[in-house]
Amino acid sequence: MVMSALGSTADTIIKQKRYDTRRLSGVAITLDGVPNEEAWKSVEWAGDFTQWQPNDGSLASQPTQFKILYDDRFLYVAYNCLDSAPDSIVRRMGRRDDFPGDFIEIHIDSYHDKRTAFSFTTSVSGVRGDEFVSNNGNNWDGNWNPIWYAKTQINKRGWTAEIKIPLSQLRYGNEKDKVWGIQVLRRLFRKEERSCWQYIPQSAGGWVSNFGELHGLKDIPFHRQVEIAPYVTAQAATYKKEPNNPFADGFDTKLNAGIDGKVAVTNDLILDFTINPDFGQVEADPSQVRIDGFQNFFGEQRPFFIESRNIFEYQLTGSNAGGDYDSDLLFYSRRIGSSPHGYPNTTNGEFVKYPQNTSILGAAKFSGKTKKGWSIGVLETVTEREKATIDDHGKRRKELVEPFTNYFVGRLQKDMNGGNTIIGGIFTAVNREHGLDDILHRSAYSAGVDFLHFWKKQTWYIRGNVVYSHVQGTKEMITNTQRSFEHLFQRPGATEFSLDSNRTSLTGTGGTIRFGKSGGKTGKMGQIINFETGLTYRSPELELNDIGFMLTSNEINHFTWVGLRYQKPFAIFRSAQVNYNHWLRWDFGGKFIYSQFNINTNASFTNNWQSGTAVTYNNFDVSNNALRGAGALRRPAGLGWSYFLNSDSRKKFSVNASTFKFWGEENTLNFSNVSLTLNYVPINALSISLSASYDYGYRRQDQFVQHVDYNNSIRTIVAQLAQKTIRFTGRLSFNLTPDLTIQYYGQPFLTRPIYSQFGYVTDPLAGKYDNRFKAYTPNQINESNGIYSVDENLDNTVDYQFGKPDFNFIQFRSNLVARWEYRPGSELFLVWSQGNTPDAFSDLSSPIFSSLFNNAFSGGNARNIFLVKCTYRFLK
């Protein structure tokens, strides 16, 4: 498994290797991990592996060999992993795609497009891993799960393996004589050494584009992959019974069924579909709470949406942009099947049965890549019309909380010039029925065009994209969008937009241009300098959040990164890197609003420990969002420092520790984080991980609280903030066999923001911090029963009120999952999940640790779900 791409040295000629295979004839191969059948003698062993890590370009410390055969249905690969110390072979277990211990893998570029590949990994313990590789090795999708077979054996000379890959799981053209790109890579766990058959220097400009070649494939027939996987689930839920609530008797049951399928339309293109999908076996989302107004981002975990998702990925910027610059996605699949947006109108005494998620009626995904270099992705999803049921003393009615909705995504890319030039485009659409027009857009569309061009052996590149969005709705809804946190068109002092309550649509654009170097000539110590610089913008009307993810708009950002990397071991280092970054920002009114500078360094040592540190200087910061539309706020400058230390992850016991600290000038800000993770592998089949983190955040006066009306104007209430957050995470994985695993995940979480020293904003852009706010005197403010009353003009009459904003959020989430792949592609899941979010507001005065553990594990408020899911995959 290689997790990033590398690339072409301008001064090193990579000699391409070639392997000639033959068609299997005569004696069949018995898959037992020992390649001793007569058929294997018809082809030669390939070997001569070269180190890729740590000593790039040196001979591998242990020899490795492989052979390849094929017939009309399968590709067969035999491995001979020689080892002078077979007792030191590490046979750790793990579930599929864990890549534990010693392993060997083959990457197959069956398209032979020199940009994509299929990776099949076999560990010495028999655990299989598989990934779809795209973007010339810059993207590795571990959610691709094909059907294939593997067996291993340990002997006195090392270990051997045999794998059998159905040709139906690969994509290839219809040529009579085929040439595929291949790479074979071995991991020697005890030395953390990786060696490969086709040597590719770490400074090379690409991974797949530098593979060796597999010849001798003749007259392979087209295999129309057809896989149908019906499923059935049975679920029971227990929870706290609510008196007089007919919808909460403490126990619910549900029986469900559906079908997943995969059909090969051509050799290159696959149709995936799902009808009434169920995702009850996926891990719960980690707890997150933000009080800064920005959205929470949750990763996708549902199998249908994560497999082949790389085809649909379209970011406004890339990873080197830093911070929140690369958070914008035109397609964010968690929008599909999310919690309903509406809530029914109720009165006292009424009870509500509310759907937790919007049901997905069906989804289809058409994806693949043609021999001519066209990558195609089409996704169509339909979600159910959801209604809440309201009970009023036995009389029931239903109210719409989510309209019937259609989601569409289309993605197209074309490789040209031998993979050195890629152009593409994307189009998304969301269309909803009428019903909740006051809170949802009637329709939302976005589109984008992107390009990438390499030159000088893919050492240099320029890439860019432009995006377009258009949302339509009622006047009320479009006004709400203009006033939303992402836009804030009501903000006084803004010259780049104005609030228009008569509009029924918004149209926005965004774009990025980036130029950089990745790879090239290295020095004697393997040192190389790479860089990237660019510009990205989001217009004020850009709106992506119906099917995408966007934190904010109205920004023009410049970013630059320069990195010096030492790729070869020297002194006490296996590798080391020093980086410089800076970020600058303007809004569309032409105001300069942000600058930040960063220097960081990290290193891997010869003992396989890792460490790194960073210093960040944020010398200027004006936020257009912090006051929620009441104006721009100048935030204090500050200095940040971080450090991490990781021990050798190969050991039975390992530790990861990190810390972060940020100081604001004149003691206006103070942010701290400390994190610790302990990993323990007592036996090869069992791994345990325990982590803890503590965050503390302090703002002296500029934390937004609320807007209130006062004397025909708006008062913006701010306060001093002291917020404490603790999170513990436990994971356990027990592997009885490579196909039978038990996993546990549990996370207690607490966050507690305490507000004090209330005041209001006076001059938010003042140069001196204390001139930006006016604090209330004790005579002006009084709290009673959770309500603050303010007599600002001291005339003994309450001028305005606001609620006490303090809270004590506690949550515990856990999953216990037993998974058995009882036949290839067919699985049985036994799941117990628990969620507990107690009402802990009254516990604000308790120490945070006692408050967390006294409330998170109180069984009275917990919701327990017990689920059995069985899938059976029919293969053609």
Tab-separated table of N, CA, C and O in Angstrom, residues 22-114:
chain	number	residue	atom	x	y	z
A	22	ARG	N	1.902	-16.401	-19.405
A	22	ARG	CA	1.359	-17.407	-20.321
A	22	ARG	C	-0.016	-17.833	-19.863
A	22	ARG	O	-0.357	-17.707	-18.691
A	23	ARG	N	-0.747	-18.367	-20.830
A	23	ARG	CA	-2.074	-18.894	-20.517
A	23	ARG	C	-1.925	-20.226	-19.785
A	23	ARG	O	-1.111	-21.076	-20.163
A	24	LEU	N	-2.707	-20.369	-18.742
A	24	LEU	CA	-2.710	-21.607	-17.972
A	24	LEU	C	-3.344	-22.721	-18.796
A	24	LEU	O	-4.433	-22.563	-19.350
A	25	SER	N	-2.673	-23.833	-18.870
A	25	SER	CA	-3.221	-24.987	-19.600
A	25	SER	C	-2.845	-26.254	-18.865
A	25	SER	O	-1.838	-26.317	-18.149
A	26	GLY	N	-3.656	-27.258	-19.005
A	26	GLY	CA	-3.354	-28.539	-18.367
A	26	GLY	C	-3.780	-28.544	-16.909
A	26	GLY	O	-4.935	-28.302	-16.577
A	27	VAL	N	-2.836	-28.777	-16.013
A	27	VAL	CA	-3.125	-28.969	-14.595
A	27	VAL	C	-3.658	-27.660	-13.988
A	27	VAL	O	-3.099	-26.589	-14.198
A	28	ALA	N	-4.736	-27.783	-13.235
A	28	ALA	CA	-5.309	-26.619	-12.567
A	28	ALA	C	-4.470	-26.245	-11.348
A	28	ALA	O	-3.693	-27.046	-10.827
A	29	ILE	N	-4.635	-25.012	-10.918
A	29	ILE	CA	-3.927	-24.533	-9.735
A	29	ILE	C	-4.834	-24.665	-8.522
A	29	ILE	O	-5.971	-24.173	-8.521
A	30	THR	N	-4.331	-25.348	-7.497
A	30	THR	CA	-5.052	-25.448	-6.225
A	30	THR	C	-4.578	-24.317	-5.332
A	30	THR	O	-3.403	-24.244	-4.978
A	31	LEU	N	-5.486	-23.453	-4.966
A	31	LEU	CA	-5.108	-22.272	-4.204
A	31	LEU	C	-4.886	-22.663	-2.740
A	31	LEU	O	-5.832	-22.751	-1.952
A	32	ASP	N	-3.622	-22.907	-2.388
A	32	ASP	CA	-3.293	-23.283	-1.008
A	32	ASP	C	-2.115	-22.488	-0.456
A	32	ASP	O	-1.641	-22.745	0.652
A	33	GLY	N	-1.628	-21.522	-1.211
A	33	GLY	CA	-0.514	-20.712	-0.759
A	33	GLY	C	0.851	-21.273	-1.097
A	33	GLY	O	1.855	-20.623	-0.829
A	34	VAL	N	0.900	-22.463	-1.701
A	34	VAL	CA	2.170	-23.092	-2.070
A	34	VAL	C	2.191	-23.262	-3.587
A	34	VAL	O	1.474	-24.112	-4.132
A	35	PRO	N	2.977	-22.472	-4.304
A	35	PRO	CA	2.985	-22.534	-5.772
A	35	PRO	C	3.851	-23.685	-6.294
A	35	PRO	O	4.908	-23.469	-6.910
A	36	ASN	N	3.409	-24.932	-6.040
A	36	ASN	CA	4.193	-26.098	-6.448
A	36	ASN	C	3.522	-26.895	-7.551
A	36	ASN	O	3.987	-27.986	-7.893
A	37	GLU	N	2.424	-26.387	-8.123
A	37	GLU	CA	1.771	-27.091	-9.215
A	37	GLU	C	2.627	-27.047	-10.470
A	37	GLU	O	3.417	-26.116	-10.676
A	38	GLU	N	2.456	-28.038	-11.317
A	38	GLU	CA	3.235	-28.146	-12.538
A	38	GLU	C	3.048	-26.911	-13.424
A	38	GLU	O	3.978	-26.495	-14.126
A	39	ALA	N	1.845	-26.330	-13.373
A	39	ALA	CA	1.545	-25.193	-14.253
A	39	ALA	C	2.473	-24.018	-13.993
A	39	ALA	O	2.810	-23.268	-14.922
A	40	TRP	N	2.903	-23.820	-12.748
A	40	TRP	CA	3.760	-22.677	-12.432
A	40	TRP	C	5.126	-22.766	-13.116
A	40	TRP	O	5.816	-21.749	-13.286
A	41	LYS	N	5.512	-23.974	-13.519
A	41	LYS	CA	6.829	-24.137	-14.142
A	41	LYS	C	6.876	-23.571	-15.564
A	41	LYS	O	7.959	-23.462	-16.141
A	42	SER	N	5.703	-23.209	-16.108
A	42	SER	CA	5.675	-22.707	-17.488
A	42	SER	C	6.119	-21.255	-17.594
A	42	SER	O	6.307	-20.752	-18.697
A	43	VAL	N	6.260	-20.567	-16.460
A	43	VAL	CA	6.728	-19.175	-16.477
A	43	VAL	C	7.887	-19.029	-15.501
A	43	VAL	O	8.054	-19.835	-14.568
A	44	GLU	N	8.681	-17.986	-15.727
A	44	GLU	CA	9.865	-17.749	-14.910
A	44	GLU	C	9.517	-16.889	-13.692
A	44	GLU	O	8.556	-16.128	-13.683
A	45	TRP	N	10.361	-17.036	-12.650
A	45	TRP	CA	10.269	-16.131	-11.515
A	45	TRP	C	10.837	-14.771	-11.911
A	45	TRP	O	11.879	-14.678	-12.549
A	46	ALA	N	10.162	-13.721	-11.511
A	46	ALA	CA	10.688	-12.362	-11.632
A	46	ALA	C	11.163	-11.923	-10.252
A	46	ALA	O	10.580	-12.298	-9.234
A	47	GLY	N	12.234	-11.142	-10.203
A	47	GLY	CA	12.784	-10.723	-8.914
A	47	GLY	C	13.539	-9.429	-9.028
A	47	GLY	O	13.097	-8.486	-9.665
A	48	ASP	N	14.714	-9.397	-8.389
A	48	ASP	CA	15.563	-8.202	-8.395
A	48	ASP	C	14.816	-6.970	-7.890
A	48	ASP	O	14.712	-5.947	-8.567
A	49	PHE	N	14.311	-7.071	-6.659
A	49	PHE	CA	13.576	-5.959	-6.064
A	49	PHE	C	14.545	-4.892	-5.536
A	49	PHE	O	15.662	-5.207	-5.110
A	50	THR	N	14.091	-3.663	-5.560
A	50	THR	CA	14.881	-2.513	-5.124
A	50	THR	C	14.158	-1.811	-3.987
A	50	THR	O	12.928	-1.660	-4.013
A	51	GLN	N	14.915	-1.361	-3.010
A	51	GLN	CA	14.292	-0.638	-1.896
A	51	GLN	C	13.668	0.666	-2.385
A	51	GLN	O	14.247	1.381	-3.188
A	52	TRP	N	12.497	0.936	-1.841
A	52	TRP	CA	11.848	2.237	-2.034
A	52	TRP	C	11.937	3.044	-0.743
A	52	TRP	O	12.099	4.255	-0.770
A	53	GLN	N	11.822	2.356	0.399
A	53	GLN	CA	12.021	2.935	1.721
A	53	GLN	C	12.742	1.895	2.585
A	53	GLN	O	12.452	0.699	2.465
A	54	PRO	N	13.669	2.277	3.453
A	54	PRO	CA	14.119	3.660	3.659
A	54	PRO	C	15.255	4.085	2.735
A	54	PRO	O	15.443	5.264	2.492
A	55	ASN	N	16.042	3.089	2.232
A	55	ASN	CA	17.219	3.424	1.434
A	55	ASN	C	16.862	3.392	-0.045
A	55	ASN	O	17.067	2.386	-0.733
A	56	ASP	N	16.298	4.475	-0.514
A	56	ASP	CA	15.801	4.576	-1.876
A	56	ASP	C	16.893	4.220	-2.881
A	56	ASP	O	17.956	4.835	-2.915
A	57	GLY	N	16.626	3.178	-3.683
A	57	GLY	CA	17.554	2.771	-4.728
A	57	GLY	C	18.511	1.671	-4.340
A	57	GLY	O	19.205	1.121	-5.218
A	58	SER	N	18.571	1.278	-3.064
A	58	SER	CA	19.458	0.190	-2.637
A	58	SER	C	18.790	-1.161	-2.883
A	58	SER	O	17.572	-1.257	-3.070
A	59	LEU	N	19.596	-2.211	-2.853
A	59	LEU	CA	19.041	-3.553	-3.001
A	59	LEU	C	18.152	-3.891	-1.807
A	59	LEU	O	18.429	-3.499	-0.670
A	60	ALA	N	17.095	-4.641	-2.071
A	60	ALA	CA	16.226	-5.086	-0.988
A	60	ALA	C	17.007	-6.005	-0.063
A	60	ALA	O	17.845	-6.800	-0.508
A	61	SER	N	16.741	-5.899	1.231
A	61	SER	CA	17.497	-6.715	2.187
A	61	SER	C	17.100	-8.186	2.142
A	61	SER	O	17.880	-9.043	2.553
A	62	GLN	N	15.888	-8.484	1.655
A	62	GLN	CA	15.438	-9.867	1.508
A	62	GLN	C	14.893	-10.053	0.097
A	62	GLN	O	14.115	-9.221	-0.386
A	63	PRO	N	15.269	-11.129	-0.594
A	63	PRO	CA	14.833	-11.339	-1.986
A	63	PRO	C	13.325	-11.618	-2.064
A	63	PRO	O	12.728	-12.209	-1.163
A	64	THR	N	12.739	-11.196	-3.158
A	64	THR	CA	11.321	-11.429	-3.429
A	64	THR	C	11.168	-11.865	-4.882
A	64	THR	O	11.837	-11.327	-5.773
A	65	GLN	N	10.254	-12.824	-5.119
A	65	GLN	CA	9.996	-13.316	-6.466
A	65	GLN	C	8.493	-13.433	-6.690
A	65	GLN	O	7.720	-13.592	-5.738
A	66	PHE	N	8.103	-13.382	-7.956
A	66	PHE	CA	6.691	-13.609	-8.281
A	66	PHE	C	6.561	-14.216	-9.672
A	66	PHE	O	7.459	-14.111	-10.510
A	67	LYS	N	5.418	-14.865	-9.899
A	67	LYS	CA	5.035	-15.409	-11.200
A	67	LYS	C	3.582	-15.039	-11.476
A	67	LYS	O	2.796	-14.841	-10.545
A	68	ILE	N	3.233	-14.949	-12.767
A	68	ILE	CA	1.866	-14.621	-13.158
A	68	ILE	C	1.419	-15.565	-14.264
A	68	ILE	O	2.142	-15.793	-15.247
A	69	LEU	N	0.214	-16.134	-14.124
A	69	LEU	CA	-0.466	-16.936	-15.136
A	69	LEU	C	-1.886	-16.404	-15.304
A	69	LEU	O	-2.379	-15.645	-14.470
A	70	TYR	N	-2.564	-16.865	-16.345
A	70	TYR	CA	-3.954	-16.465	-16.542
A	70	TYR	C	-4.687	-17.552	-17.336
A	70	TYR	O	-4.075	-18.406	-17.986
A	71	ASP	N	-5.998	-17.513	-17.255
A	71	ASP	CA	-6.846	-18.297	-18.141
A	71	ASP	C	-8.026	-17.427	-18.542
A	71	ASP	O	-7.956	-16.194	-18.397
A	72	ASP	N	-9.075	-18.015	-19.040
A	72	ASP	CA	-10.198	-17.211	-19.522
A	72	ASP	C	-10.963	-16.513	-18.401
A	72	ASP	O	-11.721	-15.576	-18.666
A	73	ARG	N	-10.775	-16.935	-17.151
A	73	ARG	CA	-11.585	-16.390	-16.064
A	73	ARG	C	-10.779	-15.679	-14.979
A	73	ARG	O	-11.283	-14.795	-14.299
A	74	PHE	N	-9.502	-16.083	-14.813
A	74	PHE	CA	-8.748	-15.588	-13.660
A	74	PHE	C	-7.345	-15.170	-14.055
A	74	PHE	O	-6.767	-15.648	-15.036
A	75	LEU	N	-6.801	-14.260	-13.208
A	75	LEU	CA	-5.379	-13.954	-13.211
A	75	LEU	C	-4.803	-14.567	-11.936
A	75	LEU	O	-5.324	-14.343	-10.836
A	76	TYR	N	-3.714	-15.349	-12.075
A	76	TYR	CA	-3.099	-16.029	-10.937
A	76	TYR	C	-1.726	-15.409	-10.670
A	76	TYR	O	-0.943	-15.171	-11.598
A	77	VAL	N	-1.427	-15.157	-9.394
A	77	VAL	CA	-0.124	-14.620	-9.021
A	77	VAL	C	0.441	-15.473	-7.891
A	77	VAL	O	-0.271	-15.785	-6.921
A	78	ALA	N	1.708	-15.872	-8.037
A	78	ALA	CA	2.422	-16.606	-6.991
A	78	ALA	C	3.543	-15.729	-6.456
A	78	ALA	O	4.224	-15.036	-7.224
A	79	TYR	N	3.739	-15.757	-5.145
A	79	TYR	CA	4.799	-14.980	-4.496
A	79	TYR	C	5.718	-15.919	-3.728
A	79	TYR	O	5.268	-16.887	-3.094
A	80	ASN	N	7.000	-15.586	-3.754
A	80	ASN	CA	7.984	-16.269	-2.935
A	80	ASN	C	8.773	-15.202	-2.185
A	80	ASN	O	9.664	-14.561	-2.735
A	81	CYS	N	8.390	-14.984	-0.929
A	81	CYS	CA	8.997	-13.931	-0.107
A	81	CYS	C	10.071	-14.570	0.772
A	81	CYS	O	9.780	-15.056	1.880
A	82	LEU	N	11.275	-14.588	0.280
A	82	LEU	CA	12.369	-15.218	1.004
A	82	LEU	C	12.748	-14.378	2.214
A	82	LEU	O	12.682	-13.144	2.183
A	83	ASP	N	13.191	-15.058	3.281
A	83	ASP	CA	13.539	-14.355	4.507
A	83	ASP	C	14.595	-15.155	5.247
A	83	ASP	O	14.387	-16.338	5.564
A	84	SER	N	15.712	-14.520	5.514
A	84	SER	CA	16.806	-15.205	6.206
A	84	SER	C	16.499	-15.458	7.673
A	84	SER	O	17.201	-16.210	8.336
A	85	ALA	N	15.454	-14.813	8.195
A	85	ALA	CA	15.048	-15.008	9.591
A	85	ALA	C	13.544	-15.242	9.640
A	85	ALA	O	12.770	-14.370	10.048
A	86	PRO	N	13.093	-16.419	9.201
A	86	PRO	CA	11.644	-16.665	9.112
A	86	PRO	C	10.932	-16.574	10.458
A	86	PRO	O	9.732	-16.286	10.495
A	87	ASP	N	11.659	-16.793	11.555
A	87	ASP	CA	11.029	-16.656	12.869
A	87	ASP	C	10.668	-15.211	13.187
A	87	ASP	O	9.880	-14.941	14.109
A	88	SER	N	11.238	-14.248	12.434
A	88	SER	CA	10.974	-12.828	12.675
A	88	SER	C	9.851	-12.271	11.801
A	88	SER	O	9.540	-11.082	11.879
A	89	ILE	N	9.280	-13.114	10.962
A	89	ILE	CA	8.146	-12.667	10.140
A	89	ILE	C	6.985	-12.295	11.059
A	89	ILE	O	6.625	-13.043	11.968
A	90	VAL	N	6.408	-11.120	10.840
A	90	VAL	CA	5.339	-10.615	11.710
A	90	VAL	C	3.991	-10.979	11.103
A	90	VAL	O	3.649	-10.524	10.009
A	91	ARG	N	3.216	-11.782	11.847
A	91	ARG	CA	1.948	-12.327	11.331
A	91	ARG	C	0.742	-11.680	12.003
A	91	ARG	O	-0.153	-12.366	12.467
A	92	ARG	N	0.731	-10.386	12.065
A	92	ARG	CA	-0.406	-9.719	12.696
A	92	ARG	C	-1.671	-9.883	11.862
A	92	ARG	O	-1.629	-9.908	10.641
A	93	MET	N	-2.780	-9.946	12.597
A	93	MET	CA	-4.082	-10.077	11.957
A	93	MET	C	-4.763	-8.711	11.899
A	93	MET	O	-4.381	-7.756	12.575
A	94	GLY	N	-5.804	-8.649	11.124
A	94	GLY	CA	-6.613	-7.438	11.012
A	94	GLY	C	-7.779	-7.737	10.104
A	94	GLY	O	-7.815	-8.776	9.436
A	95	ARG	N	-8.741	-6.831	10.084
A	95	ARG	CA	-9.839	-7.037	9.151
A	95	ARG	C	-9.420	-6.557	7.779
A	95	ARG	O	-8.352	-5.977	7.593
A	96	ARG	N	-10.241	-6.809	6.809
A	96	ARG	CA	-9.913	-6.463	5.434
A	96	ARG	C	-9.515	-4.991	5.325
A	96	ARG	O	-10.123	-4.115	5.939
A	97	ASP	N	-8.467	-4.727	4.552
A	97	ASP	CA	-7.926	-3.391	4.296
A	97	ASP	C	-7.168	-2.810	5.478
A	97	ASP	O	-6.895	-1.607	5.508
A	98	ASP	N	-6.799	-3.641	6.468
A	98	ASP	CA	-5.998	-3.148	7.583
A	98	ASP	C	-4.505	-3.147	7.280
A	98	ASP	O	-3.735	-2.461	7.949
A	99	PHE	N	-4.042	-3.951	6.333
A	99	PHE	CA	-2.640	-4.039	5.922
A	99	PHE	C	-1.711	-4.313	7.113
A	99	PHE	O	-0.755	-3.577	7.353
A	100	PRO	N	-1.960	-5.386	7.855
A	100	PRO	CA	-1.141	-5.646	9.047
A	100	PRO	C	0.116	-6.452	8.732
A	100	PRO	O	0.156	-7.274	7.819
A	101	GLY	N	1.179	-6.255	9.530
A	101	GLY	CA	2.377	-7.092	9.468
A	101	GLY	C	3.053	-7.097	8.111
A	101	GLY	O	2.973	-6.158	7.317
A	102	ASP	N	3.772	-8.195	7.835
A	102	ASP	CA	4.422	-8.380	6.537
A	102	ASP	C	3.359	-8.564	5.463
A	102	ASP	O	2.393	-9.313	5.656
A	103	PHE	N	3.550	-7.922	4.314
A	103	PHE	CA	2.608	-8.141	3.220
A	103	PHE	C	3.299	-7.960	1.886
A	103	PHE	O	4.418	-7.450	1.793
A	104	ILE	N	2.600	-8.387	0.840
A	104	ILE	CA	3.034	-8.171	-0.528
A	104	ILE	C	1.811	-7.798	-1.341
A	104	ILE	O	0.695	-8.231	-1.040
A	105	GLU	N	2.012	-6.940	-2.332
A	105	GLU	CA	0.860	-6.491	-3.112
A	105	GLU	C	1.237	-6.312	-4.567
A	105	GLU	O	2.404	-6.072	-4.907
A	106	ILE	N	0.227	-6.453	-5.418
A	106	ILE	CA	0.396	-6.208	-6.847
A	106	ILE	C	-0.568	-5.106	-7.258
A	106	ILE	O	-1.720	-5.078	-6.843
A	107	HIS	N	-0.054	-4.155	-8.040
A	107	HIS	CA	-0.856	-3.076	-8.609
A	107	HIS	C	-0.979	-3.349	-10.101
A	107	HIS	O	0.034	-3.558	-10.775
A	108	ILE	N	-2.204	-3.313	-10.613
A	108	ILE	CA	-2.456	-3.678	-12.001
A	108	ILE	C	-3.119	-2.517	-12.722
A	108	ILE	O	-4.248	-2.135	-12.400
A	109	ASP	N	-2.427	-1.941	-13.678
A	109	ASP	CA	-2.988	-0.894	-14.532
A	109	ASP	C	-3.563	-1.568	-15.771
A	109	ASP	O	-2.974	-1.542	-16.845
A	110	SER	N	-4.733	-2.183	-15.609
A	110	SER	CA	-5.324	-2.937	-16.716
A	110	SER	C	-5.905	-2.017	-17.791
A	110	SER	O	-6.073	-2.439	-18.931
A	111	TYR	N	-6.231	-0.779	-17.457
A	111	TYR	CA	-6.591	0.194	-18.483
A	111	TYR	C	-5.371	0.559	-19.333
A	111	TYR	O	-5.493	0.958	-20.479
A	112	HIS	N	-4.193	0.449	-18.704
A	112	HIS	CA	-2.921	0.906	-19.261
A	112	HIS	C	-2.996	2.376	-19.672
A	112	HIS	O	-2.476	2.796	-20.710
A	113	ASP	N	-3.655	3.143	-18.802
A	113	ASP	CA	-3.743	4.579	-19.038
A	113	ASP	C	-2.660	5.341	-18.300
A	113	ASP	O	-2.570	6.556	-18.385
A	114	LYS	N	-1.864	4.616	-17.487
A	114	LYS	CA	-0.746	5.178	-16.729
A	114	LYS	C	-1.199	6.210	-15.693
A	114	LYS	O	-0.411	7.060	-15.284
